[in-house]
PDB file of C-alpha atoms in Angstrom:
ATOM      1  CA  UNK A1472       0.000   0.000   0.000  1.00  0.00           C
ATOM      2  CA  UNK A1473       2.879   2.344   0.897  1.00  0.00           C
ATOM      3  CA  UNK A1474       4.521   1.608  -2.418  1.00  0.00           C
ATOM      4  CA  UNK A1475       1.311   2.450  -4.238  1.00  0.00           C
ATOM      5  CA  UNK A1476       1.095   5.814  -2.492  1.00  0.00           C
ATOM      6  CA  UNK A1477       4.672   6.596  -3.477  1.00  0.00           C
ATOM      7  CA  UNK A1478       4.026   5.768  -7.129  1.00  0.00           C
ATOM      8  CA  UNK A1479       0.780   7.752  -7.291  1.00  0.00           C
ATOM      9  CA  UNK A1480       2.416  11.226  -7.043  1.00  0.00           C
ATOM     10  CA  UNK A1481       4.999  10.121  -9.584  1.00  0.00           C
ATOM     11  CA  UNK A1482       2.300   9.035 -12.068  1.00  0.00           C
ATOM     12  CA  UNK A1483       0.330  12.244 -11.485  1.00  0.00           C
ATOM     13  CA  UNK A1484       3.404  14.393 -12.093  1.00  0.00           C
ATOM     14  CA  UNK A1485       4.181  12.483 -15.321  1.00  0.00           C
ATOM     15  CA  UNK A1486       0.593  12.829 -16.567  1.00  0.00           C
ATOM     16  CA  UNK A1487       0.339  16.560 -15.790  1.00  0.00           C
ATOM     17  CA  UNK A1488       3.515  17.614 -17.534  1.00  0.00           C
ATOM     18  CA  UNK A1489       3.335  19.925 -20.518  1.00  0.00           C
ATOM     19  CA  UNK A1490       2.391  18.136 -23.741  1.00  0.00           C
ATOM     20  CA  UNK A1491       5.178  17.284 -26.111  1.00  0.00           C
ATOM     21  CA  UNK A1492       5.493  19.819 -28.901  1.00  0.00           C
ATOM     22  CA  UNK A1493       3.846  18.776 -32.167  1.00  0.00           C
ATOM     23  CA  UNK A1494       6.353  17.940 -34.852  1.00  0.00           C
ATOM     24  CA  UNK A1495       6.816  20.882 -37.196  1.00  0.00           C
ATOM     25  CA  UNK A1496       6.653  20.301 -40.930  1.00  0.00           C
ATOM     26  CA  UNK A1497       9.774  21.074 -42.852  1.00  0.00           C
ATOM     27  CA  UNK A1498       9.396  24.200 -44.991  1.00  0.00           C
ATOM     28  CA  UNK A1499       7.917  23.182 -48.317  1.00  0.00           C
ATOM     29  CA  UNK A1500      10.136  23.586 -51.334  1.00  0.00           C
ATOM     30  CA  UNK A1501       8.732  23.498 -54.844  1.00  0.00           C
ATOM     31  CA  UNK A1502       9.264  20.247 -56.665  1.00  0.00           C
ATOM     32  CA  UNK A1503      12.000  20.450 -59.269  1.00  0.00           C
ATOM     33  CA  UNK A1504      10.608  20.817 -62.798  1.00  0.00           C
ATOM     34  CA  UNK A1505      10.203  17.664 -64.809  1.00  0.00           C
ATOM     35  CA  UNK A1506      13.059  17.108 -67.274  1.00  0.00           C
ATOM     36  CA  UNK A1507      10.722  17.895 -70.186  1.00  0.00           C
ATOM     37  CA  UNK A1508       9.980  21.342 -68.697  1.00  0.00           C
ATOM     38  CA  UNK A1509      13.605  22.481 -68.553  1.00  0.00           C
ATOM     39  CA  UNK A1510      14.531  24.783 -71.446  1.00  0.00           C
ATOM     40  CA  UNK A1511      17.902  23.618 -72.755  1.00  0.00           C
ATOM     41  CA  UNK A1512      18.432  26.313 -75.371  1.00  0.00           C
ATOM     42  CA  UNK A1513      16.705  28.443 -77.983  1.00  0.00           C
ATOM     43  CA  UNK A1514      16.881  27.526 -81.667  1.00  0.00           C
ATOM     44  CA  UNK A1515      15.797  29.193 -84.883  1.00  0.00           C
ATOM     45  CA  UNK A1516      13.765  27.640 -87.705  1.00  0.00           C
ATOM     46  CA  UNK A1517      15.918  27.378 -90.846  1.00  0.00           C
ATOM     47  CA  UNK A1518      13.278  25.894 -93.204  1.00  0.00           C
ATOM     48  CA  UNK A1519      10.833  28.171 -95.025  1.00  0.00           C
ATOM     49  CA  UNK A1520       7.959  26.395 -93.202  1.00  0.00           C
ATOM     50  CA  UNK A1521       8.337  23.701 -90.553  1.00  0.00           C
ATOM     51  CA  UNK A1522       5.677  21.318 -89.232  1.00  0.00           C
ATOM     52  CA  UNK A1523       5.360  21.057 -85.457  1.00  0.00           C
ATOM     53  CA  UNK A1524       4.043  17.567 -84.736  1.00  0.00           C
ATOM     54  CA  UNK A1525       2.320  16.048 -81.698  1.00  0.00           C
ATOM     55  CA  UNK A1526       4.762  13.097 -81.592  1.00  0.00           C
ATOM     56  CA  UNK A1527       8.223  12.513 -83.066  1.00  0.00           C
ATOM     57  CA  UNK A1528       7.057  10.889 -86.278  1.00  0.00           C
ATOM     58  CA  UNK A1529       6.238  12.110 -89.772  1.00  0.00           C
ATOM     59  CA  UNK A1530       2.973  10.186 -89.399  1.00  0.00           C
ATOM     60  CA  UNK A1531       1.968  12.189 -86.299  1.00  0.00           C
ATOM     61  CA  UNK A1532      -0.631  14.975 -86.387  1.00  0.00           C
ATOM     62  CA  UNK A1533       0.618  18.473 -87.229  1.00  0.00           C
ATOM     63  CA  UNK A1534      -0.099  20.971 -84.417  1.00  0.00           C
ATOM     64  CA  UNK A1535       0.940  24.011 -86.438  1.00  0.00           C
ATOM     65  CA  UNK A1536       3.518  25.336 -88.896  1.00  0.00           C
ATOM     66  CA  UNK A1537       6.262  27.827 -88.035  1.00  0.00           C
ATOM     67  CA  UNK A1538       8.126  30.047 -90.481  1.00  0.00           C
ATOM     68  CA  UNK A1539      11.822  30.575 -91.091  1.00  0.00           C
ATOM     69  CA  UNK A1540      13.434  32.693 -88.370  1.00  0.00           C
ATOM     70  CA  UNK A1541      10.926  31.710 -85.635  1.00  0.00           C
ATOM     71  CA  UNK A1542      12.648  31.157 -82.283  1.00  0.00           C
ATOM     72  CA  UNK A1543      11.707  27.979 -80.387  1.00  0.00           C
ATOM     73  CA  UNK A1544      12.574  26.778 -76.870  1.00  0.00           C
ATOM     74  CA  UNK A1545      14.199  23.332 -76.843  1.00  0.00           C
ATOM     75  CA  UNK A1546      12.991  20.894 -74.169  1.00  0.00           C
ATOM     76  CA  UNK A1547      14.610  17.711 -75.513  1.00  0.00           C
ATOM     77  CA  UNK A1548      17.361  17.635 -78.137  1.00  0.00           C
ATOM     78  CA  UNK A1549      17.817  14.589 -80.332  1.00  0.00           C
ATOM     79  CA  UNK A1550      19.620  13.640 -83.503  1.00  0.00           C
ATOM     80  CA  UNK A1551      16.439  13.254 -85.575  1.00  0.00           C
ATOM     81  CA  UNK A1552      13.749  15.024 -83.527  1.00  0.00           C
ATOM     82  CA  UNK A1553      13.747  17.996 -81.162  1.00  0.00           C
ATOM     83  CA  UNK A1554      11.010  18.619 -78.597  1.00  0.00           C
ATOM     84  CA  UNK A1555      10.147  22.322 -78.486  1.00  0.00           C
ATOM     85  CA  UNK A1556       7.810  24.732 -76.735  1.00  0.00           C
ATOM     86  CA  UNK A1557       5.941  27.285 -78.868  1.00  0.00           C
ATOM     87  CA  UNK A1558       5.382  30.893 -77.816  1.00  0.00           C
ATOM     88  CA  UNK A1559       1.771  30.005 -76.867  1.00  0.00           C
ATOM     89  CA  UNK A1560       2.997  27.264 -74.462  1.00  0.00           C
ATOM     90  CA  UNK A1561       2.140  24.247 -76.617  1.00  0.00           C
ATOM     91  CA  UNK A1562       4.762  21.494 -76.782  1.00  0.00           C
ATOM     92  CA  UNK A1563       5.558  19.503 -79.919  1.00  0.00           C
ATOM     93  CA  UNK A1564       8.301  17.922 -82.014  1.00  0.00           C
ATOM     94  CA  UNK A1565      10.213  19.224 -85.054  1.00  0.00           C
ATOM     95  CA  UNK A1566      12.778  17.607 -87.344  1.00  0.00           C
ATOM     96  CA  UNK A1567      16.191  18.497 -85.876  1.00  0.00           C
ATOM     97  CA  UNK A1568      17.789  19.194 -89.262  1.00  0.00           C
ATOM     98  CA  UNK A1569      15.501  22.208 -89.793  1.00  0.00           C
ATOM     99  CA  UNK A1570      16.525  24.152 -86.670  1.00  0.00           C
ATOM    100  CA  UNK A1571      19.820  25.777 -85.711  1.00  0.00           C
ATOM    101  CA  UNK A1572      21.371  28.325 -83.383  1.00  0.00           C
ATOM    102  CA  UNK A1573      19.765  31.807 -83.426  1.00  0.00           C
ATOM    103  CA  UNK A1574      21.211  33.896 -86.233  1.00  0.00           C
ATOM    104  CA  UNK A1575      22.083  30.837 -88.337  1.00  0.00           C
ATOM    105  CA  UNK A1576      19.430  31.596 -90.946  1.00  0.00           C
ATOM    106  CA  UNK A1577      21.091  33.692 -93.626  1.00  0.00           C
ATOM    107  CA  UNK A1578      19.076  36.510 -95.094  1.00  0.00           C
ATOM    108  CA  UNK A1579      18.009  35.537 -98.618  1.00  0.00           C
ATOM    109  CA  UNK A1580      20.338  36.994-101.190  1.00  0.00           C
ATOM    110  CA  UNK A1581      18.656  39.675-103.239  1.00  0.00           C
ATOM    111  CA  UNK A1582      19.586  40.814-106.678  1.00  0.00           C
ATOM    112  CA  UNK A1583      19.548  44.493-107.396  1.00  0.00           C
ATOM    113  CA  UNK A1584      15.948  45.673-107.825  1.00  0.00           C
ATOM    114  CA  UNK A1585      14.578  42.342-106.601  1.00  0.00           C
ATOM    115  CA  UNK A1586      11.446  42.386-104.430  1.00  0.00           C
ATOM    116  CA  UNK A1587      11.746  40.718-101.022  1.00  0.00           C
ATOM    117  CA  UNK A1588       9.841  37.502-100.348  1.00  0.00           C
ATOM    118  CA  UNK A1589       6.224  38.195 -99.388  1.00  0.00           C
ATOM    119  CA  UNK A1590       2.880  36.464 -98.969  1.00  0.00           C
ATOM    120  CA  UNK A1591      -0.124  36.910-101.253  1.00  0.00           C
ATOM    121  CA  UNK A1592      -2.516  39.825-100.760  1.00  0.00           C
ATOM    122  CA  UNK A1593      -5.886  40.824-102.165  1.00  0.00           C
ATOM    123  CA  UNK A1594      -5.867  43.554-104.791  1.00  0.00           C
ATOM    124  CA  UNK A1595      -9.644  43.165-105.165  1.00  0.00           C
ATOM    125  CA  UNK A1596     -11.313  41.115-102.434  1.00  0.00           C
ATOM    126  CA  UNK A1597     -14.322  38.959-103.311  1.00  0.00           C
ATOM    127  CA  UNK A1598     -17.556  40.986-103.401  1.00  0.00           C
ATOM    128  CA  UNK A1599     -20.233  39.227-101.380  1.00  0.00           C
ATOM    129  CA  UNK A1600     -23.397  38.631-103.371  1.00  0.00           C
ATOM    130  CA  UNK A1601     -26.859  38.671-101.798  1.00  0.00           C
ATOM    131  CA  UNK A1602     -28.874  35.467-101.956  1.00  0.00           C
ATOM    132  CA  UNK A1603     -32.572  35.016-101.200  1.00  0.00           C
ATOM    133  CA  UNK A1604     -32.013  31.351-100.324  1.00  0.00           C
ATOM    134  CA  UNK A1605     -33.165  30.366 -96.842  1.00  0.00           C
ATOM    135  CA  UNK A1606     -30.317  27.834 -96.570  1.00  0.00           C
ATOM    136  CA  UNK A1607     -27.438  28.471 -94.172  1.00  0.00           C
ATOM    137  CA  UNK A1608     -23.999  26.949 -93.837  1.00  0.00           C
ATOM    138  CA  UNK A1609     -20.455  27.045 -95.178  1.00  0.00           C
ATOM    139  CA  UNK A1610     -19.148  26.693 -98.724  1.00  0.00           C
ATOM    140  CA  UNK A1611     -15.416  26.031 -99.248  1.00  0.00           C
ATOM    141  CA  UNK A1612     -13.904  26.721-102.672  1.00  0.00           C
ATOM    142  CA  UNK A1613     -10.312  26.142-103.817  1.00  0.00           C
ATOM    143  CA  UNK A1614      -9.063  28.696-106.323  1.00  0.00           C
ATOM    144  CA  UNK A1615      -5.940  28.267-108.455  1.00  0.00           C
ATOM    145  CA  UNK A1616      -4.276  31.676-108.787  1.00  0.00           C
ATOM    146  CA  UNK A1617      -1.561  32.303-111.389  1.00  0.00           C
ATOM    147  CA  UNK A1618       1.609  34.363-110.914  1.00  0.00           C
ATOM    148  CA  UNK A1619      -0.212  37.431-112.258  1.00  0.00           C
ATOM    149  CA  UNK A1620      -2.785  37.181-109.445  1.00  0.00           C
ATOM    150  CA  UNK A1621      -5.743  36.053-111.576  1.00  0.00           C
ATOM    151  CA  UNK A1622      -7.970  33.129-110.625  1.00  0.00           C
ATOM    152  CA  UNK A1623      -7.627  30.515-113.373  1.00  0.00           C
ATOM    153  CA  UNK A1624      -9.657  27.623-111.981  1.00  0.00           C
ATOM    154  CA  UNK A1625     -12.007  26.919-109.075  1.00  0.00           C
ATOM    155  CA  UNK A1626     -13.366  23.814-107.404  1.00  0.00           C
ATOM    156  CA  UNK A1627     -16.054  23.480-104.721  1.00  0.00           C
ATOM    157  CA  UNK A1628     -14.475  21.443-101.928  1.00  0.00           C
ATOM    158  CA  UNK A1629     -17.512  21.317 -99.652  1.00  0.00           C
ATOM    159  CA  UNK A1630     -20.983  22.797 -99.347  1.00  0.00           C
ATOM    160  CA  UNK A1631     -23.001  22.030 -96.214  1.00  0.00           C
ATOM    161  CA  UNK A1632     -25.770  24.523 -96.999  1.00  0.00           C
ATOM    162  CA  UNK A1633     -27.805  21.921 -98.862  1.00  0.00           C
ATOM    163  CA  UNK A1634     -28.297  24.441-101.688  1.00  0.00           C
ATOM    164  CA  UNK A1635     -26.186  23.827-104.811  1.00  0.00           C
ATOM    165  CA  UNK A1636     -26.846  27.379-106.034  1.00  0.00           C
ATOM    166  CA  UNK A1637     -25.009  28.805-103.017  1.00  0.00           C
ATOM    167  CA  UNK A1638     -21.923  26.772-103.956  1.00  0.00           C
ATOM    168  CA  UNK A1639     -21.977  28.237-107.457  1.00  0.00           C
ATOM    169  CA  UNK A1640     -22.500  31.727-106.018  1.00  0.00           C
ATOM    170  CA  UNK A1641     -19.417  31.388-103.781  1.00  0.00           C
ATOM    171  CA  UNK A1642     -17.420  30.066-106.735  1.00  0.00           C
ATOM    172  CA  UNK A1643     -18.354  33.126-108.835  1.00  0.00           C
ATOM    173  CA  UNK A1644     -17.395  35.479-105.996  1.00  0.00           C
ATOM    174  CA  UNK A1645     -13.835  34.159-105.728  1.00  0.00           C
ATOM    175  CA  UNK A1646     -13.433  33.986-109.515  1.00  0.00           C
ATOM    176  CA  UNK A1647     -13.800  37.800-109.651  1.00  0.00           C
ATOM    177  CA  UNK A1648     -11.134  38.417-106.987  1.00  0.00           C
ATOM    178  CA  UNK A1649      -7.668  39.758-107.887  1.00  0.00           C
ATOM    179  CA  UNK A1650      -4.491  38.988-105.976  1.00  0.00           C
ATOM    180  CA  UNK A1651      -0.951  40.117-105.675  1.00  0.00           C
ATOM    181  CA  UNK A1652       0.882  36.783-105.914  1.00  0.00           C
ATOM    182  CA  UNK A1653       3.437  35.759-103.289  1.00  0.00           C
ATOM    183  CA  UNK A1654       7.077  36.542-104.071  1.00  0.00           C
ATOM    184  CA  UNK A1655       9.654  33.789-103.638  1.00  0.00           C
ATOM    185  CA  UNK A1656      13.282  34.217-104.729  1.00  0.00           C
ATOM    186  CA  UNK A1657      12.496  37.459-106.557  1.00  0.00           C
ATOM    187  CA  UNK A1658       9.646  36.011-108.623  1.00  0.00           C
ATOM    188  CA  UNK A1659       5.854  35.922-108.195  1.00  0.00           C
ATOM    189  CA  UNK A1660       4.499  32.403-107.744  1.00  0.00           C
ATOM    190  CA  UNK A1661       1.204  30.701-108.558  1.00  0.00           C
ATOM    191  CA  UNK A1662      -0.675  29.386-105.524  1.00  0.00           C
ATOM    192  CA  UNK A1663      -3.949  27.865-104.321  1.00  0.00           C
ATOM    193  CA  UNK A1664      -6.291  30.008-102.223  1.00  0.00           C
ATOM    194  CA  UNK A1665      -9.019  28.433-100.045  1.00  0.00           C
ATOM    195  CA  UNK A1666     -12.157  30.609 -99.980  1.00  0.00           C
ATOM    196  CA  UNK A1667     -14.606  30.003 -97.122  1.00  0.00           C
ATOM    197  CA  UNK A1668     -18.009  31.628 -97.578  1.00  0.00           C
ATOM    198  CA  UNK A1669     -20.660  31.541 -94.842  1.00  0.00           C
ATOM    199  CA  UNK A1670     -24.320  31.963 -95.754  1.00  0.00           C
TER     200      UNK A1670
END
């Protein structure tokens, strides 16, 4: 009994002590970026137009095209394919042989009096024609344009209006248009223009 009385104050003093401090969490540090998020370098597109693909294969879907001189951030460098990040944040793959260090794309040599390379432009845009058809939808017409900027041939690619007359109307509209043809290597070039007409 005496021993029990001696142990009782000891047990009470152990139970009433201040609680042990709660373990503190180590300060959180951000996780290191995944290897694919690290920008290794910046490269420049050396081809006139370069496909950016979803996967590293010529069979893979094309996300977009980038023009010569465009700067791209490299995420993964490879002998055949390079993984890049576009300015809008999208990530894709390009053929490694068509990119190089910034400044590696030489300016195209120009002969005296030669016009610089340029894209096509409208000289006379298609004039929209009124239709009393109640049909609505989209007509897509491909127009072959010669180096002088004249439409030489047209073909209706699709017409979801359900009205054949609207397809012919859109075709006539683009046939009357006039272009300034694109310039490549000092010469105007023929091209194909895709005309999309909504009714």
